[in-house]
Coordinates of C-alpha atoms and ligand atoms in Angstrom, one line a residue:
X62 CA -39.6 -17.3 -24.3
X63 CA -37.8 -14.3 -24.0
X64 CA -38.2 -10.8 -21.5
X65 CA -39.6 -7.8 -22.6
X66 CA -36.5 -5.5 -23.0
X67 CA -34.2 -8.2 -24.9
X68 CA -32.8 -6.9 -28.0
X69 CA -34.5 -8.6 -30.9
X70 CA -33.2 -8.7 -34.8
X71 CA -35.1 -10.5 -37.7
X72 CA -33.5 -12.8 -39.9
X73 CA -33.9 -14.9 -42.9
X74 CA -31.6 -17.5 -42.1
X75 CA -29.6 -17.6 -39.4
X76 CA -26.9 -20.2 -38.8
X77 CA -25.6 -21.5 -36.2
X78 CA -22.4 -23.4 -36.3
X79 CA -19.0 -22.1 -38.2
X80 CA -17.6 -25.6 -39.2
X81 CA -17.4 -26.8 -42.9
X82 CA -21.0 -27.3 -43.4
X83 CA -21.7 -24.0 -41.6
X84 CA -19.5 -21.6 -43.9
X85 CA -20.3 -23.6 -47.1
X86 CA -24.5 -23.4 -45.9
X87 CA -23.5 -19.5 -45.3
X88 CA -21.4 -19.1 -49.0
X89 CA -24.6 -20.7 -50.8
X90 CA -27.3 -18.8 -48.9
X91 CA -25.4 -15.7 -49.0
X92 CA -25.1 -16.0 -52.8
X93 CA -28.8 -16.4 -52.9
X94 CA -29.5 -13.0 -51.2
X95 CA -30.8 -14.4 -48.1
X96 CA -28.4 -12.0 -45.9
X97 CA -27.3 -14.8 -43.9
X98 CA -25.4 -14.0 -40.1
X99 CA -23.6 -17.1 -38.6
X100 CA -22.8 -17.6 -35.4
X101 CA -19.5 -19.3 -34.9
X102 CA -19.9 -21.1 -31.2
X103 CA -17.0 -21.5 -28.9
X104 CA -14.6 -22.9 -31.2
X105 CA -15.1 -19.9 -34.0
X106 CA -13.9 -23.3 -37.2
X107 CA -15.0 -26.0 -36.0
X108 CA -12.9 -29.6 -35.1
X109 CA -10.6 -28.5 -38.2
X110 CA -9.2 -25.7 -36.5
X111 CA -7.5 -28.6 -34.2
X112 CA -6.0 -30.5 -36.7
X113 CA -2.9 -30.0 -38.6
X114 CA -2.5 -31.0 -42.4
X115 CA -5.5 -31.5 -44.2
X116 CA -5.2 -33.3 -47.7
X117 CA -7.9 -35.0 -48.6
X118 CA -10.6 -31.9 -49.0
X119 CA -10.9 -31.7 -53.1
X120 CA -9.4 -28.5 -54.4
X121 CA -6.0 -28.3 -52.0
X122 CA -3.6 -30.0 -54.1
X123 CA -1.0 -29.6 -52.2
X124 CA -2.8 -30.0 -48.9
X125 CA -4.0 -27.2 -46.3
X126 CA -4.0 -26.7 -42.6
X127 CA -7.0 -27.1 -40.9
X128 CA -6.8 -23.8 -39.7
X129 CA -6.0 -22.0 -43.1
X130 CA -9.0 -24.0 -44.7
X131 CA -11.8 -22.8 -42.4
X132 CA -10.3 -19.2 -42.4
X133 CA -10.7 -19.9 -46.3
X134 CA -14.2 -21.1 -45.7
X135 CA -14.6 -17.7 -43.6
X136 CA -13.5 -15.2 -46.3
X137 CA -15.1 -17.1 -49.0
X138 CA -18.6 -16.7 -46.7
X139 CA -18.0 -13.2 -46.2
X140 CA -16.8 -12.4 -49.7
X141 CA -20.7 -12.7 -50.8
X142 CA -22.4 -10.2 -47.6
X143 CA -22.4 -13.5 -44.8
X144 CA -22.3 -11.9 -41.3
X145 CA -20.0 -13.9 -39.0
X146 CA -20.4 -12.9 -35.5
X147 CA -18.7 -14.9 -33.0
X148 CA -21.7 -16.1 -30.2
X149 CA -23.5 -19.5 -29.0
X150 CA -26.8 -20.0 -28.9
X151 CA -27.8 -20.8 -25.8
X152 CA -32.0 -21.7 -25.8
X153 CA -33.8 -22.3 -29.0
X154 CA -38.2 -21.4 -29.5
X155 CA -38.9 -23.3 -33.0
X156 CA -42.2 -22.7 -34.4
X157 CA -43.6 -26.0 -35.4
X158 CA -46.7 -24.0 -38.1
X159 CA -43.7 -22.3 -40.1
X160 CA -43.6 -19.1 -38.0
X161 CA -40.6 -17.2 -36.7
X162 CA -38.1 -19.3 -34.8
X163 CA -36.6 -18.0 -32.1
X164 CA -33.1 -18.4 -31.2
X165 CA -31.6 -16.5 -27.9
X166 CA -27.6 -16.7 -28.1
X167 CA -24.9 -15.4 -25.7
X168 CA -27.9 -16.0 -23.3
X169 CA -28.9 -12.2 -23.9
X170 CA -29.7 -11.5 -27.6
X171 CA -32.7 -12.5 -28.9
X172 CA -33.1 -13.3 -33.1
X173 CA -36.1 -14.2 -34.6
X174 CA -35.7 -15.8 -38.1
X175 CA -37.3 -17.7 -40.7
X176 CA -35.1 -20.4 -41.4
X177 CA -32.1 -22.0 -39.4
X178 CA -29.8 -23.9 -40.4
X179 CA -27.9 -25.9 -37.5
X180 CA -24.4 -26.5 -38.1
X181 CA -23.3 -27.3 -34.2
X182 CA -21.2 -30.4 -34.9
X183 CA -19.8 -33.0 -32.9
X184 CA -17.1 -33.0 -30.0
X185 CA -14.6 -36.0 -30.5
X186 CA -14.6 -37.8 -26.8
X187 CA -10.7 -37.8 -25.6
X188 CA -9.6 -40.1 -22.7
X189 CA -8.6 -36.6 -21.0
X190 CA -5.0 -37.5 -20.4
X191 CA -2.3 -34.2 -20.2
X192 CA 0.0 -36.2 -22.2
X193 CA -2.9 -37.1 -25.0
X194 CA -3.6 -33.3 -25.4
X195 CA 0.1 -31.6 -25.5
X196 CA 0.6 -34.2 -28.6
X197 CA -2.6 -34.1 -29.8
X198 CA -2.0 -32.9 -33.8
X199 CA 1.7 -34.3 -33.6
X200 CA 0.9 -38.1 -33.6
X201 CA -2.1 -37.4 -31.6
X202 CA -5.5 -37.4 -33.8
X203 CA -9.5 -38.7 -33.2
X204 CA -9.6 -39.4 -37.4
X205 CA -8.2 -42.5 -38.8
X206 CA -9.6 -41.2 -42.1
X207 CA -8.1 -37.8 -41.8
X208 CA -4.5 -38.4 -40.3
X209 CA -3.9 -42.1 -41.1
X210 CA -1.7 -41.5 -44.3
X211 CA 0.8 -39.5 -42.4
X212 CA 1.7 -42.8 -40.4
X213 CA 2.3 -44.9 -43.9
X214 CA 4.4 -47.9 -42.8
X215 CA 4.2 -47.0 -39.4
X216 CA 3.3 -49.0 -35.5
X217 CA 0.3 -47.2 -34.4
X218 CA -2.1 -47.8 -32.0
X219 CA -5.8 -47.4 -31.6
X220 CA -8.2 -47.2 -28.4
X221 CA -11.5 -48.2 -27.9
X222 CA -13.6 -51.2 -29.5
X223 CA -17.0 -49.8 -30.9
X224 CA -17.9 -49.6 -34.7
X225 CA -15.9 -46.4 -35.3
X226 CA -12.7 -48.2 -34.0
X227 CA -13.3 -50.9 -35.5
X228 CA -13.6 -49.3 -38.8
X229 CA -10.5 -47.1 -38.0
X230 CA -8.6 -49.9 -37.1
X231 CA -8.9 -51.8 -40.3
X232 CA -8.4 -48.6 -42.4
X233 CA -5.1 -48.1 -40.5
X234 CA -4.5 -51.7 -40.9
X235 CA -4.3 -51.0 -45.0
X236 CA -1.5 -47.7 -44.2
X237 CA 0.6 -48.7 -41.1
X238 CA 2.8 -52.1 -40.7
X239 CA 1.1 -52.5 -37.2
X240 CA -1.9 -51.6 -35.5
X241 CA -2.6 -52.2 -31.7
X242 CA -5.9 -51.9 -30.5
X243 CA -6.4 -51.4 -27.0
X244 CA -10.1 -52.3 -26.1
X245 CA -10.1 -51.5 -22.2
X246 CA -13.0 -55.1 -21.5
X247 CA -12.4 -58.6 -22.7
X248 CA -15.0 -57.7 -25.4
X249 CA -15.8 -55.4 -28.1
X250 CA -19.2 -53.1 -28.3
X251 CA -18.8 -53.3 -32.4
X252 CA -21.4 -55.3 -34.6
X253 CA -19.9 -58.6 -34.9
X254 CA -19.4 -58.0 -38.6
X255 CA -17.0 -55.3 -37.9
X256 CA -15.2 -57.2 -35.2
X257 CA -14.8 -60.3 -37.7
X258 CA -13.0 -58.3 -39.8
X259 CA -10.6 -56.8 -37.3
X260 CA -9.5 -60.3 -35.9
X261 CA -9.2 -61.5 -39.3
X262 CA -6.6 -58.4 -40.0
X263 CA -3.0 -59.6 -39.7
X264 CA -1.6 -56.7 -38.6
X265 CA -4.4 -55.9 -35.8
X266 CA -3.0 -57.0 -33.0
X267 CA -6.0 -56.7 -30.0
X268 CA -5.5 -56.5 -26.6
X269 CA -8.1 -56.8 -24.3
X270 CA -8.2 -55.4 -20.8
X271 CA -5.4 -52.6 -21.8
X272 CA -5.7 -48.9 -21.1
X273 CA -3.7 -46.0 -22.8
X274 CA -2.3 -44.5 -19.5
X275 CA 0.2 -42.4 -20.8
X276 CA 1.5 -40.9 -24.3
X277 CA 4.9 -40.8 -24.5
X278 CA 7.3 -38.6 -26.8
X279 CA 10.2 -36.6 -27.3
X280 CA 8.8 -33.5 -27.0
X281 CA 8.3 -32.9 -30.8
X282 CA 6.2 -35.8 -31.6
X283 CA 4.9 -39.1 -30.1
X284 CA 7.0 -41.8 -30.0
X285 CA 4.8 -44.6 -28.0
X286 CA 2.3 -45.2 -25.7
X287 CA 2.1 -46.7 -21.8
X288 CA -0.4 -49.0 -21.9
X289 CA -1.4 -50.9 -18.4
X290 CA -3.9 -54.4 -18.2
X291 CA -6.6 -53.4 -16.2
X292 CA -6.4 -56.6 -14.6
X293 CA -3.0 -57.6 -13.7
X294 CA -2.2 -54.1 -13.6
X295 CA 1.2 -54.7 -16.1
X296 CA 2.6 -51.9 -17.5
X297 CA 4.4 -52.0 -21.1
X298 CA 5.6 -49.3 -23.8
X299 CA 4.7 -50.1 -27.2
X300 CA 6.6 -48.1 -29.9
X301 CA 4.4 -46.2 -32.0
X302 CA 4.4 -42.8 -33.5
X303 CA 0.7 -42.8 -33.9
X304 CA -2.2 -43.0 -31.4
X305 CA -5.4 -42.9 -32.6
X306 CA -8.7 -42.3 -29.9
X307 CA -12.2 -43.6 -31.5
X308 CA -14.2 -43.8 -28.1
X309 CA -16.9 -41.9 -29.9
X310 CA -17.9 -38.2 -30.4
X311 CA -20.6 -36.3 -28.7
X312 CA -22.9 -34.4 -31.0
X313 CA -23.3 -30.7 -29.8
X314 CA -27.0 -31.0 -29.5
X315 CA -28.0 -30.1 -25.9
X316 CA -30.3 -27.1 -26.2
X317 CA -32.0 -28.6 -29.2
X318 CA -33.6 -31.6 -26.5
X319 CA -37.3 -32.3 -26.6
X320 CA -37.3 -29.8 -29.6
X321 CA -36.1 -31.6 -32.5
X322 CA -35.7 -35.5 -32.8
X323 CA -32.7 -37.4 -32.4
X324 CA -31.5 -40.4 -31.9
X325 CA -30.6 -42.1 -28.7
X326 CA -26.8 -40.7 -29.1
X327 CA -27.9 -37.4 -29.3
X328 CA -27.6 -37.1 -33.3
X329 CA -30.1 -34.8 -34.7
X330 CA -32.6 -37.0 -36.9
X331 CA -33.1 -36.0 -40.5
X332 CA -35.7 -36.6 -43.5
X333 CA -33.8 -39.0 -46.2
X334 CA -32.0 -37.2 -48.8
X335 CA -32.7 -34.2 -46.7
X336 CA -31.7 -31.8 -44.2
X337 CA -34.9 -31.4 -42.9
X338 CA -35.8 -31.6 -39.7
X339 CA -38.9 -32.3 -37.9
X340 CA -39.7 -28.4 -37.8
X341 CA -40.6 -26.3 -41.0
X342 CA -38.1 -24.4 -41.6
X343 CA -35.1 -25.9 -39.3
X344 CA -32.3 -27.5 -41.2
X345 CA -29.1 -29.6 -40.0
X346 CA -26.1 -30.2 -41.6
X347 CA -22.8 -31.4 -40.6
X348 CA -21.8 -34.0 -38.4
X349 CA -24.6 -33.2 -35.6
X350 CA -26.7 -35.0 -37.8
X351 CA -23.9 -37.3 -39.3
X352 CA -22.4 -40.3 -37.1
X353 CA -21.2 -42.4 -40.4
X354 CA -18.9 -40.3 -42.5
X355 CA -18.1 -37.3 -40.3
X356 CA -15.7 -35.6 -43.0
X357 CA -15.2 -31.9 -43.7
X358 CA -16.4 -32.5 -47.7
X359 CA -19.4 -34.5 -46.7
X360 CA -20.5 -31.8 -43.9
X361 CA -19.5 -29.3 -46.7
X362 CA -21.9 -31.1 -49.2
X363 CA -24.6 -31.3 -46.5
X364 CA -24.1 -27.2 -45.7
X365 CA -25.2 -27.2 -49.5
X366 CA -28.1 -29.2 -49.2
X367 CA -29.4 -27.2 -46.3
X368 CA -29.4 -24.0 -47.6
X369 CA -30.4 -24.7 -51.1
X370 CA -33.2 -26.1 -49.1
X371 CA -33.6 -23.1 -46.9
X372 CA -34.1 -20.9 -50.3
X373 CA -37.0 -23.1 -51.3
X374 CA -38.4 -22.9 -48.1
X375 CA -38.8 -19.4 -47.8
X376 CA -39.4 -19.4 -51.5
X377 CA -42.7 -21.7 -51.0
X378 CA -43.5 -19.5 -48.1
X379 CA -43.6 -16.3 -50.2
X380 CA -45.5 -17.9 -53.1
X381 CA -48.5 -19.1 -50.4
Ligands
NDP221 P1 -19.5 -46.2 -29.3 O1 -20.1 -45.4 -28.2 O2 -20.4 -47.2 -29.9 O3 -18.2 -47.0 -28.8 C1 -17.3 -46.3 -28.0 C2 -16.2 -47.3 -27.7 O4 -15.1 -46.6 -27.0 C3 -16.7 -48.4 -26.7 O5 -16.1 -49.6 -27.1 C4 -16.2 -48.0 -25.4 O6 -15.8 -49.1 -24.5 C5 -14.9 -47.3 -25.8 N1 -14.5 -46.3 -24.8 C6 -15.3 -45.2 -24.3 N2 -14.6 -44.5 -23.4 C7 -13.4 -45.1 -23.3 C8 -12.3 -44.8 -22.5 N3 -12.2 -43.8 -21.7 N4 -11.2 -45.7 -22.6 C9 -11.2 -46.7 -23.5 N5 -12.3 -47.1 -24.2 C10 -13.4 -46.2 -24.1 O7 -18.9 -45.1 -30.3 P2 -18.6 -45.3 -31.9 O8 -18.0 -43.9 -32.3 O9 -17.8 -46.5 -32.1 O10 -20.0 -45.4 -32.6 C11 -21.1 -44.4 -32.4 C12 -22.3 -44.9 -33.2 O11 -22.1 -44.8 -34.6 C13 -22.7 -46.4 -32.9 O12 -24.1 -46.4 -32.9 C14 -22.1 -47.1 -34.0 O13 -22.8 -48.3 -34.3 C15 -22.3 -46.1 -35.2 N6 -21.3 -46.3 -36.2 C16 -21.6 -47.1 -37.3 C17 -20.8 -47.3 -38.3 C18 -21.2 -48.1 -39.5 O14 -22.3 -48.6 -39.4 N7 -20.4 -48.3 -40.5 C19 -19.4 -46.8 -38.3 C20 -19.1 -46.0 -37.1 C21 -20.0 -45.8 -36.1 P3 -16.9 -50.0 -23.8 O15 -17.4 -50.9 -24.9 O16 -16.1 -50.7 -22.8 O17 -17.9 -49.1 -23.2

């Protein structure tokens, strides 16, 4: 795929992605000698490195900052020989016979290696508003599961109306006193199982035809929410100290298209109880291949999986 006079370095596993299944798939394929060199992408941590507290990643008793965890991750990757070089990969060439892959990054460098193990993630969608982003860690979040318990007891409100806010919704519904869900049409895109169990919460209180327009706050932290009805264009101000967004995440799976299956969202397909993908030799871990659970210890368990599986890959490879 690539010219003549690129630059060209041989790997034997190479991965790409520098989130929690990233740094754990570099700490286990380091530790098994397979040299690996990781390249971090444009946000060098992954989603984590936007949050604030994190306390429900075993091990941190008393909690951790996003941040602090994946420079954790980092050190503990590069405490057994892992390479982190900060790049993206920008066009991939996967050999589908168990040859060299080959992965250009930066849009200049060219690596050929044997296994890769891709670790790109997920972007959380955001409804793009100023307001949304200068609070977004300070009552701002796009995980229920992650940042619910800090609003125990709490009003809160959620927006959007598909299986992932529906889910979120009810999980807040257990935490906070209130929840409000704003679904922006008259109907919800959630199986109807899911949105049974929402208008059967007391403490959901749905409105349809509302959009978040505006989060409000006091400069340190939100304290509510301007929400407007799309169609008689009222405006009101519901209290809350929490907004949640759940209008889905995009998996970061673009230059991967026509080369490796995925679903219809994007999500990069994998065997069951594997990280395999359809090439020899390509593994994916994390949440680009994760739309369920999408937390940082089951992308870290799946960063296990696929480089355990990498090892016996190459393994298998050097006993034929
Ligand atoms: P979806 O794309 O299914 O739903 C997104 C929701 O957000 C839609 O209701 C959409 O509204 C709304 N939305 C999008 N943009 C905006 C906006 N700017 N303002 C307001 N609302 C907005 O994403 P999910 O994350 O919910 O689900 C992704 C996939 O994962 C789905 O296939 C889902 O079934 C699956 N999933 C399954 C689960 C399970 O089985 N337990 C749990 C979670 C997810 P509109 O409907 O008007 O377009």
């Amino acid at each position: 795929m690539m010219h003549k006079e690129q630059e060209v370095e041989h790997l034997s596993c190479l991965i790409i992605g520098s989130g929690p299944a990233g740094y754990t798939a570099a700490i286990y394929a380091a530790r098994a000698d397979l040299k690996p060199v990781i390249y971090t992408g444009m946000v060098p941590g992954g989603q984590l490195t936007q949050t604030t507290d994190v306390d429900n990643f075993p091990g941190y008793a008393q909690g951790v900052t996003g941040p602090v965890m994946m420079e954790d991750l980092k050190a503990q990757a590069e405490r057994f020989g892992t390479e982190v070089r900060f790049g993206y990969a920008t066009k991939v060439e996967f050999s589908t016979d168990g040859g060299v892959h080959q992965v250009e990054v930066d849009g200049s460098k060219l690596i050929h290696a044997d296994t890769v193990i891709i670790a790109t993630g997920a972007t959380a969608k955001w409804l793009g508003l100023p307001s949304e982003e200068k609070y977004n860690g300070f009552g701002v979040s796009a995980c229920a599961v992650c940042d619910g318990f800090f609003f125990k007891e709490q009003d809160v409100a959620i927006v959007g109306a598909g299986d992932t806010a529906a889910e979120e919704a009810t999980y807040l519904a257990k935490l906070c006193r209130k929840v409000y869900m704003l679904v922006r049409r008259d109907e919800f895109r959630a199986s109807k199982a899911m949105v049974h169990r929402v208008l059967n919460t007391p403490n959901i209180e749905v409105m349809y035809h509302s959009e978040a327009v505006e989060i409000l706050g006091d400069g340190q932290a939100v304290t509510g929410v301007r929400v407007v009805n799309n169609q008689s264009n009222q405006t009101q101000d519901l209290d809350v100290t929490g907004f949640f967004v759940a209008i889905g995440h995009q998996p970061n799976t673009e230059i991967f298209q026509g080369v490796l299956d995925m679903d219809e969202t994007g999500y990069l397909i994998t065997k069951s109880d594997s990280t395999a993908t359809n090439i020899p030799g390509v593994f994916a871990c994390g949440d680009v291949q994760d739309h369920v659970y999408r937390q940082a210890i089951t992308a870290a368990g799946t960063g296990c999986m696929a480089a355990l599986e990498a090892e016996r890959y190459l393994m298998a490879k050097s006993d034929a």
